mmCIF file of C-alpha atoms and ligand atoms in Angstrom:
data_model
loop_
_atom_site.group_PDB
_atom_site.id
_atom_site.type_symbol
_atom_site.label_atom_id
_atom_site.label_comp_id
_atom_site.label_asym_id
_atom_site.label_seq_id
_atom_site.Cartn_x
_atom_site.Cartn_y
_atom_site.Cartn_z
ATOM 1 C CA MET A 26 -17.107 0.654 -23.984
ATOM 2 C CA THR A 27 -20.644 -0.530 -24.165
ATOM 3 C CA VAL A 28 -22.099 -2.555 -21.306
ATOM 4 C CA VAL A 29 -22.236 -5.773 -23.413
ATOM 5 C CA GLU A 30 -18.566 -5.531 -24.192
ATOM 6 C CA GLN A 31 -17.507 -5.090 -20.833
ATOM 7 C CA GLN A 32 -19.298 -8.168 -19.768
ATOM 8 C CA ALA A 33 -17.460 -9.972 -22.605
ATOM 9 C CA LEU A 34 -14.216 -9.514 -20.961
ATOM 10 C CA ILE A 35 -13.173 -11.254 -17.465
ATOM 11 C CA ALA A 36 -14.096 -9.173 -14.442
ATOM 12 C CA PRO A 37 -11.345 -7.817 -12.386
ATOM 13 C CA HIS A 38 -10.123 -9.278 -9.279
ATOM 14 C CA GLY A 39 -12.848 -8.840 -6.657
ATOM 15 C CA GLY A 40 -15.153 -7.697 -9.320
ATOM 16 C CA LYS A 41 -14.544 -3.982 -9.761
ATOM 17 C CA LEU A 42 -11.577 -2.011 -11.412
ATOM 18 C CA VAL A 43 -10.270 -0.029 -8.660
ATOM 19 C CA ASP A 44 -9.130 3.735 -9.493
ATOM 20 C CA ARG A 45 -7.117 5.485 -6.986
ATOM 21 C CA THR A 46 -6.359 8.577 -8.863
ATOM 22 C CA GLY A 47 -7.595 11.852 -7.799
ATOM 23 C CA PRO A 48 -7.280 15.441 -7.342
ATOM 24 C CA ARG A 49 -4.405 16.805 -5.352
ATOM 25 C CA PRO A 50 -5.709 17.823 -1.932
ATOM 26 C CA GLU A 51 -5.028 21.172 -0.127
ATOM 27 C CA GLY A 52 -1.980 21.099 2.223
ATOM 28 C CA VAL A 53 -0.017 18.415 0.882
ATOM 29 C CA ASP A 54 3.172 20.244 1.425
ATOM 30 C CA ARG A 55 2.447 20.384 4.977
ATOM 31 C CA LEU A 56 2.380 16.876 5.288
ATOM 32 C CA GLU A 57 4.907 14.715 6.635
ATOM 33 C CA GLN A 58 6.753 13.582 3.428
ATOM 34 C CA LEU A 59 7.820 10.037 2.804
ATOM 35 C CA PRO A 60 10.036 8.919 -0.216
ATOM 36 C CA LEU A 61 9.411 5.641 -1.772
ATOM 37 C CA THR A 62 11.864 3.206 -2.993
ATOM 38 C CA SER A 63 11.686 2.140 -6.404
ATOM 39 C CA ARG A 64 9.655 -0.992 -5.931
ATOM 40 C CA GLU A 65 7.344 1.046 -3.738
ATOM 41 C CA LEU A 66 6.673 3.475 -6.666
ATOM 42 C CA SER A 67 5.695 0.710 -8.901
ATOM 43 C CA ASP A 68 3.335 -0.549 -6.402
ATOM 44 C CA LEU A 69 1.867 2.935 -5.969
ATOM 45 C CA ASP A 70 1.278 3.422 -9.753
ATOM 46 C CA MET A 71 -0.382 -0.146 -10.043
ATOM 47 C CA LEU A 72 -2.653 0.802 -6.750
ATOM 48 C CA ALA A 73 -3.484 3.928 -8.658
ATOM 49 C CA THR A 74 -4.659 2.084 -11.900
ATOM 50 C CA GLY A 75 -6.437 -0.826 -10.434
ATOM 51 C CA ALA A 76 -3.501 -3.280 -11.704
ATOM 52 C CA LEU A 77 -3.533 -4.572 -8.024
ATOM 53 C CA SER A 78 -7.749 -4.599 -7.469
ATOM 54 C CA PRO A 79 -9.049 -5.081 -5.215
ATOM 55 C CA LEU A 80 -6.335 -3.319 -3.339
ATOM 56 C CA GLN A 81 -7.045 0.239 -2.576
ATOM 57 C CA GLY A 82 -3.741 0.899 -0.784
ATOM 58 C CA PHE A 83 -0.706 -0.590 1.157
ATOM 59 C CA MET A 84 -1.815 -3.357 3.186
ATOM 60 C CA SER A 85 -2.802 -3.024 6.823
ATOM 61 C CA ARG A 86 -1.704 -5.860 8.957
ATOM 62 C CA HIS A 87 -4.791 -8.163 8.969
ATOM 63 C CA ASP A 88 -4.480 -8.269 5.068
ATOM 64 C CA TYR A 89 -0.771 -8.536 5.320
ATOM 65 C CA GLU A 90 -0.924 -11.335 7.904
ATOM 66 C CA ARG A 91 -3.518 -13.657 6.070
ATOM 67 C CA VAL A 92 -1.545 -12.993 2.564
ATOM 68 C CA VAL A 93 1.720 -14.307 4.181
ATOM 69 C CA GLU A 94 0.283 -17.225 5.922
ATOM 70 C CA GLU A 95 -2.690 -18.286 3.688
ATOM 71 C CA MET A 96 -2.151 -16.450 0.316
ATOM 72 C CA ARG A 97 -5.685 -14.700 1.118
ATOM 73 C CA LEU A 98 -6.858 -11.015 1.928
ATOM 74 C CA GLU A 99 -8.668 -10.747 4.971
ATOM 75 C CA ARG A 100 -11.942 -11.106 3.091
ATOM 76 C CA GLY A 101 -11.005 -14.377 1.863
ATOM 77 C CA LEU A 102 -10.094 -13.351 -1.635
ATOM 78 C CA PRO A 103 -6.797 -15.072 -3.090
ATOM 79 C CA TRP A 104 -3.710 -12.737 -3.255
ATOM 80 C CA ALA A 105 -0.043 -14.118 -3.178
ATOM 81 C CA LEU A 106 2.353 -11.402 -2.100
ATOM 82 C CA PRO A 107 2.531 -8.470 0.290
ATOM 83 C CA VAL A 108 1.934 -5.116 -1.033
ATOM 84 C CA CYS A 109 3.562 -3.159 1.733
ATOM 85 C CA LEU A 110 5.225 0.237 2.450
ATOM 86 C CA ALA A 111 8.090 0.049 4.784
ATOM 87 C CA VAL A 112 8.797 3.007 7.244
ATOM 88 C CA ALA A 113 11.303 3.689 9.823
ATOM 89 C CA ARG A 114 8.774 4.813 12.631
ATOM 90 C CA PRO A 115 4.914 5.181 12.601
ATOM 91 C CA PRO A 116 3.988 8.758 11.364
ATOM 92 C CA GLN A 117 2.647 11.474 13.701
ATOM 93 C CA GLY A 118 -0.385 12.601 11.513
ATOM 94 C CA ASP A 119 -3.192 10.530 10.197
ATOM 95 C CA GLN A 120 -2.106 11.456 6.486
ATOM 96 C CA VAL A 121 1.254 11.370 4.864
ATOM 97 C CA ALA A 122 2.257 12.520 1.399
ATOM 98 C CA LEU A 123 4.056 9.777 -0.575
ATOM 99 C CA THR A 124 6.958 11.304 -2.933
ATOM 100 C CA ASP A 125 9.213 10.076 -5.465
ATOM 101 C CA GLU A 126 12.839 9.799 -4.939
ATOM 102 C CA SER A 127 13.706 13.518 -5.598
ATOM 103 C CA GLY A 128 11.023 14.547 -3.070
ATOM 104 C CA ARG A 129 8.200 15.219 -5.490
ATOM 105 C CA PRO A 130 4.648 14.541 -3.899
ATOM 106 C CA LEU A 131 2.771 11.871 -5.807
ATOM 107 C CA ALA A 132 -0.041 10.576 -3.385
ATOM 108 C CA VAL A 133 -1.443 10.825 -0.102
ATOM 109 C CA LEU A 134 -2.055 7.845 2.386
ATOM 110 C CA GLU A 135 -4.736 7.979 5.003
ATOM 111 C CA VAL A 136 -2.814 6.159 7.788
ATOM 112 C CA ASP A 137 -4.933 3.069 8.881
ATOM 113 C CA ASP A 138 -2.200 1.025 10.390
ATOM 114 C CA ALA A 139 1.440 1.014 11.159
ATOM 115 C CA TYR A 140 2.754 -2.248 12.462
ATOM 116 C CA GLU A 141 5.967 -4.269 13.092
ATOM 117 C CA TYR A 142 6.601 -7.411 10.980
ATOM 118 C CA ASP A 143 8.681 -10.355 11.134
ATOM 119 C CA ARG A 144 11.065 -10.370 8.182
ATOM 120 C CA GLU A 145 12.230 -13.876 8.602
ATOM 121 C CA ARG A 146 8.539 -15.298 8.568
ATOM 122 C CA GLU A 147 7.970 -13.150 5.667
ATOM 123 C CA ALA A 148 10.804 -14.647 3.762
ATOM 124 C CA GLU A 149 10.125 -18.060 4.488
ATOM 125 C CA ARG A 150 6.418 -17.937 3.669
ATOM 126 C CA CYS A 151 6.788 -15.828 0.521
ATOM 127 C CA PHE A 152 10.111 -16.651 -0.784
ATOM 128 C CA ARG A 153 10.483 -20.185 0.753
ATOM 129 C CA THR A 154 14.322 -19.184 1.827
ATOM 130 C CA THR A 155 15.736 -16.811 4.069
ATOM 131 C CA ASP A 156 19.013 -17.033 2.213
ATOM 132 C CA GLU A 157 20.290 -13.407 1.848
ATOM 133 C CA ALA A 158 21.843 -14.322 -1.652
ATOM 134 C CA HIS A 159 18.302 -14.430 -2.851
ATOM 135 C CA PRO A 160 17.661 -10.772 -4.398
ATOM 136 C CA GLY A 161 13.975 -10.605 -2.973
ATOM 137 C CA VAL A 162 14.961 -11.714 0.511
ATOM 138 C CA ALA A 163 17.981 -9.382 0.420
ATOM 139 C CA ARG A 164 15.471 -6.533 -0.354
ATOM 140 C CA LEU A 165 13.310 -7.493 2.467
ATOM 141 C CA PHE A 166 15.932 -7.781 5.048
ATOM 142 C CA GLY A 167 17.319 -4.460 4.086
ATOM 143 C CA GLN A 168 14.054 -2.742 4.554
ATOM 144 C CA LYS A 169 12.870 -0.468 7.287
ATOM 145 C CA PRO A 170 11.065 -2.067 10.485
ATOM 146 C CA PHE A 171 7.576 -0.743 10.250
ATOM 147 C CA TYR A 172 4.659 -1.346 7.568
ATOM 148 C CA LEU A 173 2.386 1.540 7.021
ATOM 149 C CA GLY A 174 -1.056 0.517 5.815
ATOM 150 C CA GLY A 175 -3.900 2.613 4.339
ATOM 151 C CA LEU A 176 -5.858 4.001 1.518
ATOM 152 C CA VAL A 177 -3.622 5.829 -1.254
ATOM 153 C CA THR A 178 -4.979 8.801 -3.614
ATOM 154 C CA VAL A 179 -2.701 9.367 -6.174
ATOM 155 C CA PHE A 180 -2.703 12.912 -7.658
ATOM 156 C CA GLU A 181 0.625 12.849 -9.752
ATOM 157 C CA ARG A 182 1.846 9.720 -11.626
ATOM 158 C CA GLN A 183 5.476 9.207 -12.692
ATOM 159 C CA GLU A 184 6.541 9.549 -16.437
ATOM 160 C CA PRO A 185 6.347 5.751 -17.617
ATOM 161 C CA PRO A 186 9.715 4.572 -18.716
ATOM 162 C CA PHE A 187 8.001 3.503 -22.102
ATOM 163 C CA PRO A 188 5.220 5.945 -22.906
ATOM 164 C CA GLU A 189 4.354 4.500 -26.147
ATOM 165 C CA LEU A 190 3.763 1.165 -24.262
ATOM 166 C CA ALA A 191 1.890 2.371 -21.103
ATOM 167 C CA LEU A 192 -1.414 1.109 -21.158
ATOM 168 C CA ASP A 193 -3.372 0.833 -17.736
ATOM 169 C CA PRO A 194 -5.683 -1.668 -16.978
ATOM 170 C CA ALA A 195 -8.696 0.186 -18.208
ATOM 171 C CA ASP A 196 -6.902 0.917 -21.420
ATOM 172 C CA THR A 197 -5.946 -2.691 -22.084
ATOM 173 C CA ARG A 198 -9.421 -3.744 -21.567
ATOM 174 C CA SER A 199 -10.761 -1.129 -24.244
ATOM 175 C CA ALA A 200 -8.080 -2.335 -26.528
ATOM 176 C CA PHE A 201 -9.247 -5.856 -26.210
ATOM 177 C CA ALA A 202 -12.989 -4.956 -26.285
ATOM 178 C CA GLU A 203 -12.531 -2.852 -29.536
ATOM 179 C CA ARG A 204 -10.674 -5.803 -31.252
ATOM 180 C CA GLY A 205 -13.712 -7.980 -29.874
ATOM 181 C CA TRP A 206 -11.563 -10.146 -27.877
ATOM 182 C CA ARG A 207 -13.023 -12.042 -24.989
ATOM 183 C CA ARG A 208 -10.353 -14.838 -24.272
ATOM 184 C CA VAL A 209 -7.161 -13.136 -24.176
ATOM 185 C CA VAL A 210 -3.762 -14.845 -22.979
ATOM 186 C CA GLY A 211 -1.259 -12.603 -20.908
ATOM 187 C CA PHE A 212 2.501 -13.355 -21.393
ATOM 188 C CA GLN A 213 4.778 -11.922 -18.659
ATOM 189 C CA THR A 214 8.483 -11.773 -19.680
ATOM 190 C CA ARG A 215 11.407 -10.072 -18.310
ATOM 191 C CA ASN A 216 13.829 -11.476 -21.088
ATOM 192 C CA PRO A 217 14.344 -11.144 -24.812
ATOM 193 C CA ILE A 218 11.759 -13.339 -26.762
ATOM 194 C CA HIS A 219 13.754 -16.299 -28.383
ATOM 195 C CA ARG A 220 11.978 -19.140 -30.590
ATOM 196 C CA ALA A 221 10.916 -20.986 -27.493
ATOM 197 C CA HIS A 222 8.768 -18.225 -26.189
ATOM 198 C CA GLU A 223 7.562 -17.358 -29.518
ATOM 199 C CA TYR A 224 6.129 -20.799 -29.815
ATOM 200 C CA LEU A 225 4.489 -20.926 -26.290
ATOM 201 C CA THR A 226 2.670 -17.495 -27.041
ATOM 202 C CA LYS A 227 1.642 -18.695 -30.538
ATOM 203 C CA VAL A 228 0.460 -22.310 -29.226
ATOM 204 C CA ALA A 229 -1.610 -20.363 -26.540
ATOM 205 C CA LEU A 230 -2.806 -17.758 -29.170
ATOM 206 C CA GLU A 231 -4.256 -20.787 -31.118
ATOM 207 C CA THR A 232 -6.849 -21.253 -28.761
ATOM 208 C CA VAL A 233 -7.806 -17.727 -27.500
ATOM 209 C CA ASP A 234 -8.816 -14.497 -29.300
ATOM 210 C CA GLY A 235 -5.769 -12.348 -28.567
ATOM 211 C CA LEU A 236 -2.231 -11.954 -26.973
ATOM 212 C CA LEU A 237 -1.137 -9.609 -24.476
ATOM 213 C CA ILE A 238 2.898 -9.489 -24.421
ATOM 214 C CA HIS A 239 3.371 -7.867 -21.091
ATOM 215 C CA PRO A 240 7.034 -7.166 -20.570
ATOM 216 C CA LEU A 241 7.829 -6.268 -16.931
ATOM 217 C CA VAL A 242 9.729 -3.084 -17.071
ATOM 218 C CA GLY A 243 9.837 -2.162 -13.376
ATOM 219 C CA GLU A 244 12.874 -2.761 -11.188
ATOM 220 C CA THR A 245 14.981 -5.974 -12.050
ATOM 221 C CA LYS A 246 18.358 -7.129 -10.661
ATOM 222 C CA SER A 247 21.261 -5.696 -12.380
ATOM 223 C CA ASP A 248 22.211 -8.613 -14.493
ATOM 224 C CA ASP A 249 18.790 -8.810 -16.374
ATOM 225 C CA VAL A 250 18.850 -7.683 -19.976
ATOM 226 C CA PRO A 251 17.817 -3.967 -19.721
ATOM 227 C CA ALA A 252 14.215 -3.183 -20.293
ATOM 228 C CA ALA A 253 15.071 -0.738 -23.125
ATOM 229 C CA THR A 254 16.762 -3.587 -25.138
ATOM 230 C CA ARG A 255 14.116 -6.169 -24.433
ATOM 231 C CA VAL A 256 11.268 -3.587 -25.510
ATOM 232 C CA GLU A 257 13.057 -3.449 -28.785
ATOM 233 C CA CYS A 258 13.326 -7.029 -29.133
ATOM 234 C CA TYR A 259 9.615 -7.232 -28.722
ATOM 235 C CA ARG A 260 8.962 -4.623 -31.081
ATOM 236 C CA VAL A 261 10.939 -6.220 -34.160
ATOM 237 C CA LEU A 262 9.719 -9.745 -33.271
ATOM 238 C CA VAL A 263 5.949 -8.790 -33.236
ATOM 239 C CA GLU A 264 6.387 -6.794 -36.335
ATOM 240 C CA ASP A 265 7.922 -9.454 -38.259
ATOM 241 C CA TYR A 266 6.409 -12.580 -36.692
ATOM 242 C CA TYR A 267 2.885 -11.994 -35.345
ATOM 243 C CA PRO A 268 -0.238 -10.812 -36.971
ATOM 244 C CA ALA A 269 -0.763 -7.426 -35.886
ATOM 245 C CA ASP A 270 -4.630 -7.494 -35.156
ATOM 246 C CA ARG A 271 -4.051 -10.373 -32.738
ATOM 247 C CA VAL A 272 -1.601 -9.105 -30.399
ATOM 248 C CA VAL A 273 -1.158 -6.082 -27.965
ATOM 249 C CA VAL A 274 2.382 -5.319 -26.554
ATOM 250 C CA SER A 275 2.402 -3.151 -23.519
ATOM 251 C CA ALA A 276 4.700 -2.460 -20.445
ATOM 252 C CA PHE A 277 3.781 -4.304 -17.120
ATOM 253 C CA PRO A 278 5.125 -1.402 -14.606
ATOM 254 C CA ALA A 279 5.588 -4.099 -11.651
ATOM 255 C CA ALA A 280 9.243 -4.676 -9.984
ATOM 256 C CA MET A 281 10.452 -8.062 -9.946
ATOM 257 C CA ARG A 282 10.206 -9.646 -6.569
ATOM 258 C CA TYR A 283 11.702 -13.110 -7.517
ATOM 259 C CA ALA A 284 9.390 -15.045 -5.304
ATOM 260 C CA GLY A 285 8.833 -17.735 -8.002
ATOM 261 C CA PRO A 286 5.761 -19.595 -7.240
ATOM 262 C CA ARG A 287 3.785 -16.945 -5.133
ATOM 263 C CA GLU A 288 4.950 -14.190 -7.713
ATOM 264 C CA ALA A 289 3.129 -16.364 -10.639
ATOM 265 C CA ILE A 290 0.043 -16.318 -8.842
ATOM 266 C CA TRP A 291 0.551 -12.641 -8.242
ATOM 267 C CA HIS A 292 1.284 -12.041 -11.909
ATOM 268 C CA ALA A 293 -1.797 -13.903 -12.907
ATOM 269 C CA ILE A 294 -4.142 -11.770 -10.759
ATOM 270 C CA CYS A 295 -2.670 -8.582 -11.994
ATOM 271 C CA ARG A 296 -3.123 -9.652 -15.703
ATOM 272 C CA LYS A 297 -6.621 -10.406 -14.626
ATOM 273 C CA ASN A 298 -6.950 -6.796 -13.727
ATOM 274 C CA TYR A 299 -5.696 -6.020 -17.284
ATOM 275 C CA GLY A 300 -8.446 -8.248 -18.734
ATOM 276 C CA CYS A 301 -6.564 -11.358 -19.475
ATOM 277 C CA SER A 302 -8.673 -14.581 -19.275
ATOM 278 C CA HIS A 303 -5.709 -16.841 -19.323
ATOM 279 C CA PHE A 304 -2.045 -16.560 -18.445
ATOM 280 C CA ILE A 305 0.957 -18.474 -19.523
ATOM 281 C CA VAL A 306 3.077 -20.055 -16.849
ATOM 282 C CA GLY A 307 6.372 -21.585 -18.058
ATOM 283 C CA ARG A 308 8.704 -23.302 -16.035
ATOM 284 C CA ASP A 309 10.503 -21.595 -13.075
ATOM 285 C CA HIS A 310 8.179 -18.576 -13.693
ATOM 286 C CA ALA A 311 9.767 -15.434 -11.749
ATOM 287 C CA GLY A 312 12.035 -17.801 -10.291
ATOM 288 C CA VAL A 313 16.096 -16.932 -9.667
ATOM 289 C CA GLY A 314 18.884 -19.021 -8.972
ATOM 290 C CA ASP A 315 17.876 -22.682 -8.075
ATOM 291 C CA TYR A 316 15.467 -21.668 -5.218
ATOM 292 C CA TYR A 317 12.551 -23.342 -6.772
ATOM 293 C CA GLY A 318 11.731 -26.624 -8.129
ATOM 294 C CA THR A 319 11.181 -26.607 -11.809
ATOM 295 C CA TYR A 320 7.410 -26.931 -11.566
ATOM 296 C CA ASP A 321 6.759 -25.219 -8.363
ATOM 297 C CA ALA A 322 5.180 -22.361 -10.337
ATOM 298 C CA GLN A 323 2.548 -24.212 -11.916
ATOM 299 C CA LEU A 324 1.784 -26.795 -8.846
ATOM 300 C CA ILE A 325 1.094 -23.942 -6.417
ATOM 301 C CA PHE A 326 -2.021 -23.078 -8.606
ATOM 302 C CA ASP A 327 -3.649 -26.343 -7.122
ATOM 303 C CA GLU A 328 -3.772 -24.505 -3.644
ATOM 304 C CA LEU A 329 -6.468 -22.370 -5.009
ATOM 305 C CA GLU A 330 -9.894 -23.294 -6.436
ATOM 306 C CA ALA A 331 -10.246 -22.545 -10.020
ATOM 307 C CA ASP A 332 -13.206 -20.349 -9.845
ATOM 308 C CA GLU A 333 -11.932 -18.157 -7.122
ATOM 309 C CA LEU A 334 -8.824 -17.272 -9.008
ATOM 310 C CA GLY A 335 -10.924 -16.711 -12.213
ATOM 311 C CA ILE A 336 -7.938 -16.351 -14.603
ATOM 312 C CA GLU A 337 -6.800 -19.592 -16.154
ATOM 313 C CA PRO A 338 -3.135 -20.536 -16.073
ATOM 314 C CA MET A 339 -1.629 -22.147 -19.193
ATOM 315 C CA PHE A 340 1.357 -24.387 -18.105
ATOM 316 C CA PHE A 341 3.959 -24.891 -20.598
ATOM 317 C CA GLU A 342 7.153 -27.050 -20.801
ATOM 318 C CA HIS A 343 10.279 -25.864 -22.050
ATOM 319 C CA ALA A 344 10.484 -25.796 -25.755
ATOM 320 C CA PHE A 345 12.976 -26.374 -28.573
ATOM 321 C CA PHE A 346 13.511 -26.737 -32.061
ATOM 322 C CA CYS A 347 13.708 -30.423 -33.260
ATOM 323 C CA ARG A 348 15.492 -31.254 -36.468
ATOM 324 C CA ALA A 349 13.838 -34.803 -36.665
ATOM 325 C CA CYS A 350 10.451 -33.264 -35.986
ATOM 326 C CA GLY A 351 11.208 -30.244 -38.339
ATOM 327 C CA GLN A 352 9.474 -27.708 -36.045
ATOM 328 C CA MET A 353 9.151 -26.325 -32.441
ATOM 329 C CA ALA A 354 8.191 -28.792 -30.123
ATOM 330 C CA SER A 355 8.631 -29.844 -26.286
ATOM 331 C CA PRO A 356 9.139 -32.909 -24.413
ATOM 332 C CA LYS A 357 5.316 -33.388 -24.468
ATOM 333 C CA THR A 358 5.131 -33.397 -28.169
ATOM 334 C CA CYS A 359 8.514 -34.608 -29.356
ATOM 335 C CA PRO A 360 9.668 -38.439 -29.060
ATOM 336 C CA HIS A 361 13.250 -37.752 -30.181
ATOM 337 C CA GLY A 362 16.301 -37.256 -28.267
ATOM 338 C CA GLY A 363 18.615 -34.292 -27.290
ATOM 339 C CA ASP A 364 20.896 -34.609 -30.197
ATOM 340 C CA ASP A 365 18.053 -33.565 -32.461
ATOM 341 C CA HIS A 366 17.265 -30.425 -30.348
ATOM 342 C CA VAL A 367 18.746 -27.243 -31.027
ATOM 343 C CA PHE A 368 19.373 -25.970 -27.502
ATOM 344 C CA LEU A 369 21.879 -23.382 -26.154
ATOM 345 C CA SER A 370 22.294 -22.467 -22.601
ATOM 346 C CA GLY A 371 22.018 -18.921 -21.404
ATOM 347 C CA THR A 372 25.728 -18.472 -21.124
ATOM 348 C CA LYS A 373 26.475 -19.805 -24.530
ATOM 349 C CA VAL A 374 24.120 -17.598 -26.117
ATOM 350 C CA ARG A 375 25.471 -14.562 -24.254
ATOM 351 C CA GLU A 376 28.919 -15.463 -25.661
ATOM 352 C CA LEU A 377 27.797 -15.721 -28.982
ATOM 353 C CA LEU A 378 26.272 -12.346 -28.919
ATOM 354 C CA ALA A 379 29.119 -10.572 -27.115
ATOM 355 C CA GLU A 380 31.193 -12.001 -30.043
ATOM 356 C CA GLY A 381 28.792 -10.410 -32.600
ATOM 357 C CA GLU A 382 27.541 -13.865 -33.900
ATOM 358 C CA LEU A 383 24.128 -14.711 -34.555
ATOM 359 C CA PRO A 384 22.763 -17.811 -32.620
ATOM 360 C CA PRO A 385 21.300 -20.539 -35.062
ATOM 361 C CA ALA A 386 18.041 -19.073 -36.576
ATOM 362 C CA GLU A 387 16.232 -22.436 -35.060
ATOM 363 C CA PHE A 388 16.892 -20.820 -31.659
ATOM 364 C CA SER A 389 16.616 -16.953 -32.129
ATOM 365 C CA ARG A 390 14.972 -14.980 -34.846
ATOM 366 C CA PRO A 391 18.073 -12.825 -36.473
ATOM 367 C CA GLU A 392 16.249 -9.504 -36.036
ATOM 368 C CA VAL A 393 16.072 -10.298 -32.289
ATOM 369 C CA ALA A 394 19.706 -11.325 -32.144
ATOM 370 C CA GLU A 395 20.930 -8.098 -33.864
ATOM 371 C CA VAL A 396 18.888 -6.042 -31.267
ATOM 372 C CA LEU A 397 20.868 -7.877 -28.673
ATOM 373 C CA ILE A 398 24.302 -7.785 -30.370
ATOM 374 C CA ALA A 399 24.026 -4.061 -30.737
ATOM 375 C CA SER A 400 23.116 -3.801 -27.198
ATOM 376 C CA TYR A 401 26.390 -5.321 -26.473
ATOM 377 C CA ARG A 402 28.333 -3.077 -28.365
ATOM 378 C CA ASP A 403 26.963 -0.102 -26.690
HETATM 379 ZN ZN1 ZN B 10 11.457 -34.012 -32.281
#
């Protein structure tokens, strides 16, 4: 990538793309071995690649405290959610080896800080609830009692779940620069894309150079549609309905936190690191159940100055096909009533698909619906 091209894309959060990969140091096997949870493994990989720039490791107390209270890192930069490593007790040495669930060492952490934390307060501030029925709160309340902060060096990366879609921030940035894109909109999704989401992404794409469809493939709750099925949906949809030279599809390795508004900011900052200048925020982004108001994930962006966030959120309404308009629309663009709108509840869609029936073409592309029907048969 030339210097000129690099300047054309948005700068990473904090100004520089972090790279915390490095060679395997001597004596790793003699260090205390610390197995990470699935979410912590996702975070570790994102620390390695700079997806969480400017973070260079799991958060020490000062960053953690200020993030929880003020949505800022200690140095003042906006940051929405803790990126922490929970342990049973402070380690003995000043280095520990971080391993996957099978005990294979992946990284070394230089212990900077080990501190107790207040789960209730973190839940209240970050999730806006302490209800244990909330999946993010349940995970937090089940965590070990200390956080371990410090710089990480990752010498062994986990095999990505979708190797053909595995692009690190440096890779997406190269891909955008090669295509000559400067303004790129990122789309976060953890669901199959139906017509409504296709519409949002295309409306956004009308005003920028390129689109990054960036499905989250880290851990989700068990009733979300499996990542493999979703990935196949994106593949068939993009192949048939998007111009190939305007879209990049890649996997976002993060685990879902279900923190709603704060996660919307966090998702936006991560996509800035991947090179996106814009980010789509729909209704109830990263929400779960009815813990968050419909527009909370959009309103929270008002708490930050636009120039300190850098990436620009693009807010969208719920979209639908309107028979009277004869096209996709939203409450912002359609004057007609609900009778003209093709709307199916999530429950209704699942019923149809489970029966092997295609939802109306105004709601779902048949190619996408076929993938979903096939997944129900397995
Ligand atoms: Zn209409």
